[in-house]
Tab-separated table of C-alpha atoms and ligand atoms in Angstrom:
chain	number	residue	atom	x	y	z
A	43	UNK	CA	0.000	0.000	0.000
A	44	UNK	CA	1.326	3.110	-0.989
A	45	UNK	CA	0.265	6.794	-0.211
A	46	UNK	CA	3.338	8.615	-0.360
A	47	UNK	CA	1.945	12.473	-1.590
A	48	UNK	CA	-0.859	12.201	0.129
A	49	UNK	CA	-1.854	14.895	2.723
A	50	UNK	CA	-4.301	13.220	5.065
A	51	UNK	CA	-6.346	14.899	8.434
A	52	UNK	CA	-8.070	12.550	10.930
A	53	UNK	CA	-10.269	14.442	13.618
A	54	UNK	CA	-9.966	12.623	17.251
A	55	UNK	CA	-6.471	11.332	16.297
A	56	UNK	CA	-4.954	11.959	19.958
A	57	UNK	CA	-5.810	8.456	21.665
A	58	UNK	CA	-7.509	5.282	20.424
A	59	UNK	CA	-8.359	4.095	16.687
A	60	UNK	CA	-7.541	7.471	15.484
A	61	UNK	CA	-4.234	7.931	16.655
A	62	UNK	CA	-3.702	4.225	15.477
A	63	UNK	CA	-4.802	5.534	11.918
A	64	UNK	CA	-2.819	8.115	12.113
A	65	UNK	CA	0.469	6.178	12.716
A	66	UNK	CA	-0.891	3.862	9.883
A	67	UNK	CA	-1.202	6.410	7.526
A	68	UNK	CA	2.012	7.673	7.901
A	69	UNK	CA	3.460	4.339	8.051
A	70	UNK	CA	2.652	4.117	4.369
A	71	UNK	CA	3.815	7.163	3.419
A	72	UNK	CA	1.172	9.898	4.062
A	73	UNK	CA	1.581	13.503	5.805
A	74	UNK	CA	-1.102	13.207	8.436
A	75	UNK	CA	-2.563	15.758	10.203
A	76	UNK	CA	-4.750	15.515	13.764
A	77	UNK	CA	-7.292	17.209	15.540
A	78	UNK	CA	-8.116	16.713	18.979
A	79	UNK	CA	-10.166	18.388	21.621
A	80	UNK	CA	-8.095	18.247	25.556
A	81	UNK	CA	-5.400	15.819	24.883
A	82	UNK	CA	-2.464	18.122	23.801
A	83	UNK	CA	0.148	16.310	24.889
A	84	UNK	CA	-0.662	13.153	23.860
A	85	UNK	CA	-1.528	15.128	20.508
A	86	UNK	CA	1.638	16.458	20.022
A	87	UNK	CA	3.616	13.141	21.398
A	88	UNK	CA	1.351	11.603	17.936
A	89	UNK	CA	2.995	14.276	15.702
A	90	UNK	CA	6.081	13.442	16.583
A	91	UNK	CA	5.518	9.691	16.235
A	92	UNK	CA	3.833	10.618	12.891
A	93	UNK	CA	7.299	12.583	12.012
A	94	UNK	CA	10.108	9.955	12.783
A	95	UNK	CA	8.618	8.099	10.069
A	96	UNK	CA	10.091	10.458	7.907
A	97	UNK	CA	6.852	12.312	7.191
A	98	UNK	CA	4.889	15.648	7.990
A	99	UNK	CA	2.505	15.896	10.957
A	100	UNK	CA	0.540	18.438	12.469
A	101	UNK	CA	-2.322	18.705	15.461
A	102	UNK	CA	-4.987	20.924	15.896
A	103	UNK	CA	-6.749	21.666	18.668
A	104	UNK	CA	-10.152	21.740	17.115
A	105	UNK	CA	-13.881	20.527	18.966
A	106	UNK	CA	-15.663	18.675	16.406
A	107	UNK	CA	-18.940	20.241	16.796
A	108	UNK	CA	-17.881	23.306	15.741
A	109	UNK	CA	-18.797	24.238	12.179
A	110	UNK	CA	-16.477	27.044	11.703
A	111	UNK	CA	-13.133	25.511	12.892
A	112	UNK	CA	-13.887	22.465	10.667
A	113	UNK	CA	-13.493	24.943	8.073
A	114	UNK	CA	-10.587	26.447	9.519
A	115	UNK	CA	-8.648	23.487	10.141
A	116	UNK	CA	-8.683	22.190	6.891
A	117	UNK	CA	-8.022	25.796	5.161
A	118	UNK	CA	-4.616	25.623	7.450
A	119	UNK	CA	-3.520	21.856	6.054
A	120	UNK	CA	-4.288	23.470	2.715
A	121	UNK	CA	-2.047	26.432	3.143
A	122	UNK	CA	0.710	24.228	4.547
A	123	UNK	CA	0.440	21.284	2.704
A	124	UNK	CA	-1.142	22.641	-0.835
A	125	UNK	CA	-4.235	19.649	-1.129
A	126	UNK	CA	-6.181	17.621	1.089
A	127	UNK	CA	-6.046	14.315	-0.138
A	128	UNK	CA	-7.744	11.756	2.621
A	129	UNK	CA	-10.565	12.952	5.438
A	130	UNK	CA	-10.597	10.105	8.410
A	131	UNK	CA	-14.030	11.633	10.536
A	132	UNK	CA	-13.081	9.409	13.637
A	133	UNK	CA	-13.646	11.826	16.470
A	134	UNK	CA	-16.604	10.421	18.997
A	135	UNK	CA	-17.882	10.057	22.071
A	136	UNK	CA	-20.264	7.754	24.061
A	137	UNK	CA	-23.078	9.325	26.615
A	138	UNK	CA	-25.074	5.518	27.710
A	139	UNK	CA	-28.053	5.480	29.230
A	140	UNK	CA	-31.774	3.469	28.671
A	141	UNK	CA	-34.216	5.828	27.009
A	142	UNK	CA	-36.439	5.983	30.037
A	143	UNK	CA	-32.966	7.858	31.531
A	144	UNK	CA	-31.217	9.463	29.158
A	145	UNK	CA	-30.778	12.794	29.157
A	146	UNK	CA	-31.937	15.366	26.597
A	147	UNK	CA	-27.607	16.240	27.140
A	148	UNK	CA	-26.785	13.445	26.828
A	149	UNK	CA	-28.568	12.848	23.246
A	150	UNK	CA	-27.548	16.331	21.760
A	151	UNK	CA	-24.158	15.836	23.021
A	152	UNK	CA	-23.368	12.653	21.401
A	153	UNK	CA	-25.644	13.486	18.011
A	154	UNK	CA	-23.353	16.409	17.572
A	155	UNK	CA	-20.277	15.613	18.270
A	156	UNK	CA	-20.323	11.990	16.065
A	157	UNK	CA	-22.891	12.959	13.336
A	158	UNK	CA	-22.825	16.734	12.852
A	159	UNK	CA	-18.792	16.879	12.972
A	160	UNK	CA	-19.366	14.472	9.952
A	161	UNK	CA	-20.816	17.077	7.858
A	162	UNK	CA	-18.967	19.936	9.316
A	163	UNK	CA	-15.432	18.226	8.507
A	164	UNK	CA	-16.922	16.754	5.155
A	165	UNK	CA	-18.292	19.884	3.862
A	166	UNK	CA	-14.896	21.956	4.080
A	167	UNK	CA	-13.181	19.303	2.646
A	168	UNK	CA	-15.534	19.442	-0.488
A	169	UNK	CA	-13.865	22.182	-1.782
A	170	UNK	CA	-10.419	21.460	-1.518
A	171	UNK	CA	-11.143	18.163	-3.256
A	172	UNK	CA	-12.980	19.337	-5.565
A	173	UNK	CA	-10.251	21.647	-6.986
A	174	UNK	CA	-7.928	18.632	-7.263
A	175	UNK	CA	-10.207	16.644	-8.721
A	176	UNK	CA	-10.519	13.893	-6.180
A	177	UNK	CA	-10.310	12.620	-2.643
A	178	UNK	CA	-11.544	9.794	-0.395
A	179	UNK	CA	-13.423	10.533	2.911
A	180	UNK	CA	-13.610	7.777	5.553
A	181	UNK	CA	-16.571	7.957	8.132
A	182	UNK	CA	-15.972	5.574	11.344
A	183	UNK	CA	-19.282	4.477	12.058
A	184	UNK	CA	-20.003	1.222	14.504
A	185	UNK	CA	-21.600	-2.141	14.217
A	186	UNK	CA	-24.254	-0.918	16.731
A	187	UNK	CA	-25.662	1.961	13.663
A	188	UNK	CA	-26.317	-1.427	11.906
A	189	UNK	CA	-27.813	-3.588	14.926
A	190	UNK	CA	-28.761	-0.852	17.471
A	191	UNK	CA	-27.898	-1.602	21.391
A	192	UNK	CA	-29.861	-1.531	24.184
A	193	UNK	CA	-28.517	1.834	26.175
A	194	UNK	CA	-26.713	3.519	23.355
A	195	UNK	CA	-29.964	4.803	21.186
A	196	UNK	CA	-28.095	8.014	20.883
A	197	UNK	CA	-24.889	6.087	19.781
A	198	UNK	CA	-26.425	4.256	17.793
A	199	UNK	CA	-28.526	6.976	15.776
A	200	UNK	CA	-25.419	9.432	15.480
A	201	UNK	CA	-23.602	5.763	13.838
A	202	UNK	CA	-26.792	5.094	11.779
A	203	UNK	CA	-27.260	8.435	10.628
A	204	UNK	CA	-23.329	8.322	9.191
A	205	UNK	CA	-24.104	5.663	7.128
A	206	UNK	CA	-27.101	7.435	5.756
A	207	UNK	CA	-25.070	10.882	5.155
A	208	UNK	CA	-22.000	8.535	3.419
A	209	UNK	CA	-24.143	6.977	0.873
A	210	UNK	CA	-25.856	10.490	-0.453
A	211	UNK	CA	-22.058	12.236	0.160
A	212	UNK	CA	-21.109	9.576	-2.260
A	213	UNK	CA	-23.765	9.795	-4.302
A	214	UNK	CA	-23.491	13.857	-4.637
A	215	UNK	CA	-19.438	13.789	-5.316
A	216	UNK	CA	-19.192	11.034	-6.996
A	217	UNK	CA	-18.876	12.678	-10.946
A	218	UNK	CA	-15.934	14.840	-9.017
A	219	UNK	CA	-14.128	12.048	-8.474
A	220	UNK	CA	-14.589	11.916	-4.270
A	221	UNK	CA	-15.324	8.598	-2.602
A	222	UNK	CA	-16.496	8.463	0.238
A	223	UNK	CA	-17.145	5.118	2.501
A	224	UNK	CA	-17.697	3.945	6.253
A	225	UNK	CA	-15.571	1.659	8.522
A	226	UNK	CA	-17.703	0.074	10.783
A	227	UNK	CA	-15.536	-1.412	14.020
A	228	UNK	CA	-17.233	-3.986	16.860
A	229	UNK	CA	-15.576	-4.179	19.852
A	230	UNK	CA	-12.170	-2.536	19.868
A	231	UNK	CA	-9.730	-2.460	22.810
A	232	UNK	CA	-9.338	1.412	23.592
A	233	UNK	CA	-10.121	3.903	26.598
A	234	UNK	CA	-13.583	4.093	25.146
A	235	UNK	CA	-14.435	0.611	25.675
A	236	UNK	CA	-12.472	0.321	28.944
A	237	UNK	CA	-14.762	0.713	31.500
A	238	UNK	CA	-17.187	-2.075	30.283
A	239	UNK	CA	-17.508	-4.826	33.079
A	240	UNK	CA	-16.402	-8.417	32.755
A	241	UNK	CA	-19.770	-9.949	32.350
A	242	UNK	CA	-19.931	-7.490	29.182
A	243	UNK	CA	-17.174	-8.035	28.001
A	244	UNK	CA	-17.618	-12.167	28.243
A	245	UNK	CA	-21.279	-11.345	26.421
A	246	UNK	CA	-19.347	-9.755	23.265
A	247	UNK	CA	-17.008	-12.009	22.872
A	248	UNK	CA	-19.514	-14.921	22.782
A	249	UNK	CA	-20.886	-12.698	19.933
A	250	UNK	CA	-18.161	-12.870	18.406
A	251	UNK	CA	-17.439	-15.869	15.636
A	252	UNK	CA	-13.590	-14.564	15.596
A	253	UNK	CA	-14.195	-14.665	19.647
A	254	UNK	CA	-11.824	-11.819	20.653
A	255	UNK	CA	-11.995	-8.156	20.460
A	256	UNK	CA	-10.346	-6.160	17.745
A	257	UNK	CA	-7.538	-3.859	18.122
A	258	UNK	CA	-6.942	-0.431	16.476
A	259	UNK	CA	-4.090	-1.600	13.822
A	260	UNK	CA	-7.298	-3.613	12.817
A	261	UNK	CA	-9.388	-0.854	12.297
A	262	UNK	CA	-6.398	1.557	10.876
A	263	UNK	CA	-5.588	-1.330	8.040
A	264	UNK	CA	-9.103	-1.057	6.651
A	265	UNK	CA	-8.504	2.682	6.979
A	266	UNK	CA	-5.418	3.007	4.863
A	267	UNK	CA	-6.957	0.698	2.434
A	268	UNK	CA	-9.474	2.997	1.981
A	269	UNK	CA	-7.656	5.978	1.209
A	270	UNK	CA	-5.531	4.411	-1.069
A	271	UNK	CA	-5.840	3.821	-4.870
A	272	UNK	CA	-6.175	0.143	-4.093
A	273	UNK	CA	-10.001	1.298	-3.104
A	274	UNK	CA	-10.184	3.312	-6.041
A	275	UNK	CA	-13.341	1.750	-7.550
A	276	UNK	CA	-15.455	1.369	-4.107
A	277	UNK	CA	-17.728	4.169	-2.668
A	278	UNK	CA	-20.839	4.474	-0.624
A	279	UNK	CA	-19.714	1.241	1.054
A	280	UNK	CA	-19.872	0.305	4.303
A	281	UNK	CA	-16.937	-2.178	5.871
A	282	UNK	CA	-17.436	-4.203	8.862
A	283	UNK	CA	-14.779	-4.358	11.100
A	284	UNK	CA	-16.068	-6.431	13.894
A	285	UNK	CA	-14.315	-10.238	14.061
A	286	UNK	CA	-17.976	-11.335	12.405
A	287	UNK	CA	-19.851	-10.184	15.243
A	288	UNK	CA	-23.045	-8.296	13.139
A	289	UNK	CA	-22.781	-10.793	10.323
B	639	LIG	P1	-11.357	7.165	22.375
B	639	LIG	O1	-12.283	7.673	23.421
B	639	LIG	O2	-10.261	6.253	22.746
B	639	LIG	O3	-10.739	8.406	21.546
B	639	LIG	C1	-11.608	9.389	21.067
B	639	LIG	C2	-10.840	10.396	20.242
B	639	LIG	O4	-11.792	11.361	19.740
B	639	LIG	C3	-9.824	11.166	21.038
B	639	LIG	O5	-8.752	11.494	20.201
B	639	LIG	C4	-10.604	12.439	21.428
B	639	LIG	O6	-9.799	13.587	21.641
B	639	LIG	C5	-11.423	12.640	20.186
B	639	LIG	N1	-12.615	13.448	20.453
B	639	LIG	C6	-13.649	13.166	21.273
B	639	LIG	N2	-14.538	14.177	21.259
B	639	LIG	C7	-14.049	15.108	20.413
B	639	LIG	C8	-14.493	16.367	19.965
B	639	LIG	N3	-15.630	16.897	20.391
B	639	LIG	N4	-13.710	17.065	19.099
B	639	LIG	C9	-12.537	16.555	18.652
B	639	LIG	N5	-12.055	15.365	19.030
B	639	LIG	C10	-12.815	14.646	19.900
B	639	LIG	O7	-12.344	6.466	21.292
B	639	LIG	P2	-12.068	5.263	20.285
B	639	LIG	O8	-10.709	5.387	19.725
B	639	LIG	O9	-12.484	4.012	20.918
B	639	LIG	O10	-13.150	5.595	19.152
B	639	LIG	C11	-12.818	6.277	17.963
B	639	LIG	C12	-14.007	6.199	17.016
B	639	LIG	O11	-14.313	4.845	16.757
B	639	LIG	C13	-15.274	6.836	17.585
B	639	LIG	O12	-16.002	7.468	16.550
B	639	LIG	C14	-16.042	5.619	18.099
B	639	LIG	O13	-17.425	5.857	18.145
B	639	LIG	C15	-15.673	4.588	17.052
B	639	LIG	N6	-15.852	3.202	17.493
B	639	LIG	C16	-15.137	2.705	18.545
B	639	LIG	C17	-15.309	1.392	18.939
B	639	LIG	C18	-14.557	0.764	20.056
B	639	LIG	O14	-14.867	-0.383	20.390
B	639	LIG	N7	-13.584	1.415	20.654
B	639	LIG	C19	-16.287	0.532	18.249
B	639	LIG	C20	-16.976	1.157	17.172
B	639	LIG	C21	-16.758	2.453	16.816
B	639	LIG	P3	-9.209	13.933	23.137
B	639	LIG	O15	-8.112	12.948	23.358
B	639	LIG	O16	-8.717	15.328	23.025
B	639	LIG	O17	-10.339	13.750	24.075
């Protein structure tokens, strides 16, 4: 795999399965750039992994939810970097509860930050991509916006409702040469999933046929494949993740 020249800017890629598609990314030869929202340091400590591979990195501190900085943001990798090649939207956030307890917080919160960073981050890329006549966006959605969870209805929509903004994205840039697909992970060790309990844990690997959890470098593979040429005839698709589990 091969994307040497390729400028590429993955929002959320301080901790977790974005910093892990970050360093993959680079690893093949892209310059990546970050965005995070508290984590400088680790933020910065990711930039300089991302640069002893011999390529250019830069981080942003940069809330999702915020339309204007989206715009921003990209503008600046523009200026430095002259394109933007390869959008990763992995920033997210959980907020569970069971409907009868969830807050109306707790739903805006998570909506916003995992579904309306999509099209804030999209959207200023458009442009950008447009004038070099191509790009590939990657959306990281979940295997629960396929089979919905029990306490995560706000997860789940936000993950849903990526899938559904993808496929018309795709639809919409396709004759400019932008494709645009979802990665959608199971179970993935990170700090998100930490906190689950042991009896949880036990329950999802029973559901799953591979019957372990994934781990970023998983994820970040599918990732790289997608941004490279090797994808160059796939859009508007959607790409499990998830050791079998929603098969
Ligand atoms: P982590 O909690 O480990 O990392 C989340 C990352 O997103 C951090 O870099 C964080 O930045 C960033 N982030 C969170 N909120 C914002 C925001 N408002 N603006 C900018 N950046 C933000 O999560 P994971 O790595 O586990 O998850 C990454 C993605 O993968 C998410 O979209 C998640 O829904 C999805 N996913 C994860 C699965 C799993 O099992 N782990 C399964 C399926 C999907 P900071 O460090 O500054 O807080």
């Amino acid at each position: 795999m091969d994307l040497k020249e390729k400028n590429c800017l993955v929002t959320g890629g301080s901790r977790g399965i974005g910093k892990s598609i970050a360093l993959t990314l680079a690893h093949f030869g892209a310059n990546v750039a970050i965005t995070y929202a508290r984590s400088e340091e680790a933020a910065n400590e990711v930039v300089k992994e991302i640069e002893e591979k011999g390529v250019k990195g830069l981080a942003f501190q940069a809330d999702a939810i915020l339309f204007e900085k989206a715009e921003e943001v990209i503008s600046e990798v523009v200026k430095q970097w002259g394109t933007l090649d390869v959008l990763v939207n992995n920033a997210g956030i959980t907020k569970d509860n069971l409907i009868l307890r969830m807050t109306e917080e707790a739903w805006d919160d998570v909506i916003t930050t995992n579904l309306k960073s999509i099209f804030n981050y999209s959207k200023a890329a458009t442009k950008p991509m447009m004038r070099a006549r191509g790009g590939s966006i990657i959306n990281i959605s979940s295997v629960v916006g396929i089979s919905g969870n029990a306490g995560q209805s706000n997860y789940a929509a936000s993950k849903a409702g990526i899938v559904g903004f993808t496929k018309s994205f795709a639809k919409e840039l396709a004759s400019r040469n932008i494709r645009a697909n979802v990665v959608a992970p199971g179970y993935i060790t990170t700090e998100m999933t930490e906190t689950l309990n042991e009896k949880l844990l036990d329950a999802i690997k029973q559901e799953t046929p591979l019957g372990r959890p994934g781990n970023p470098d998983e994820v970040a593979n599918t990732v790289a494949f997608l941004a490279s040429n090797l994808s160059s005839y796939i859009t508007g698709e959607t790409i499990r993740v998830d050791g079998g589990m929603a098969m």
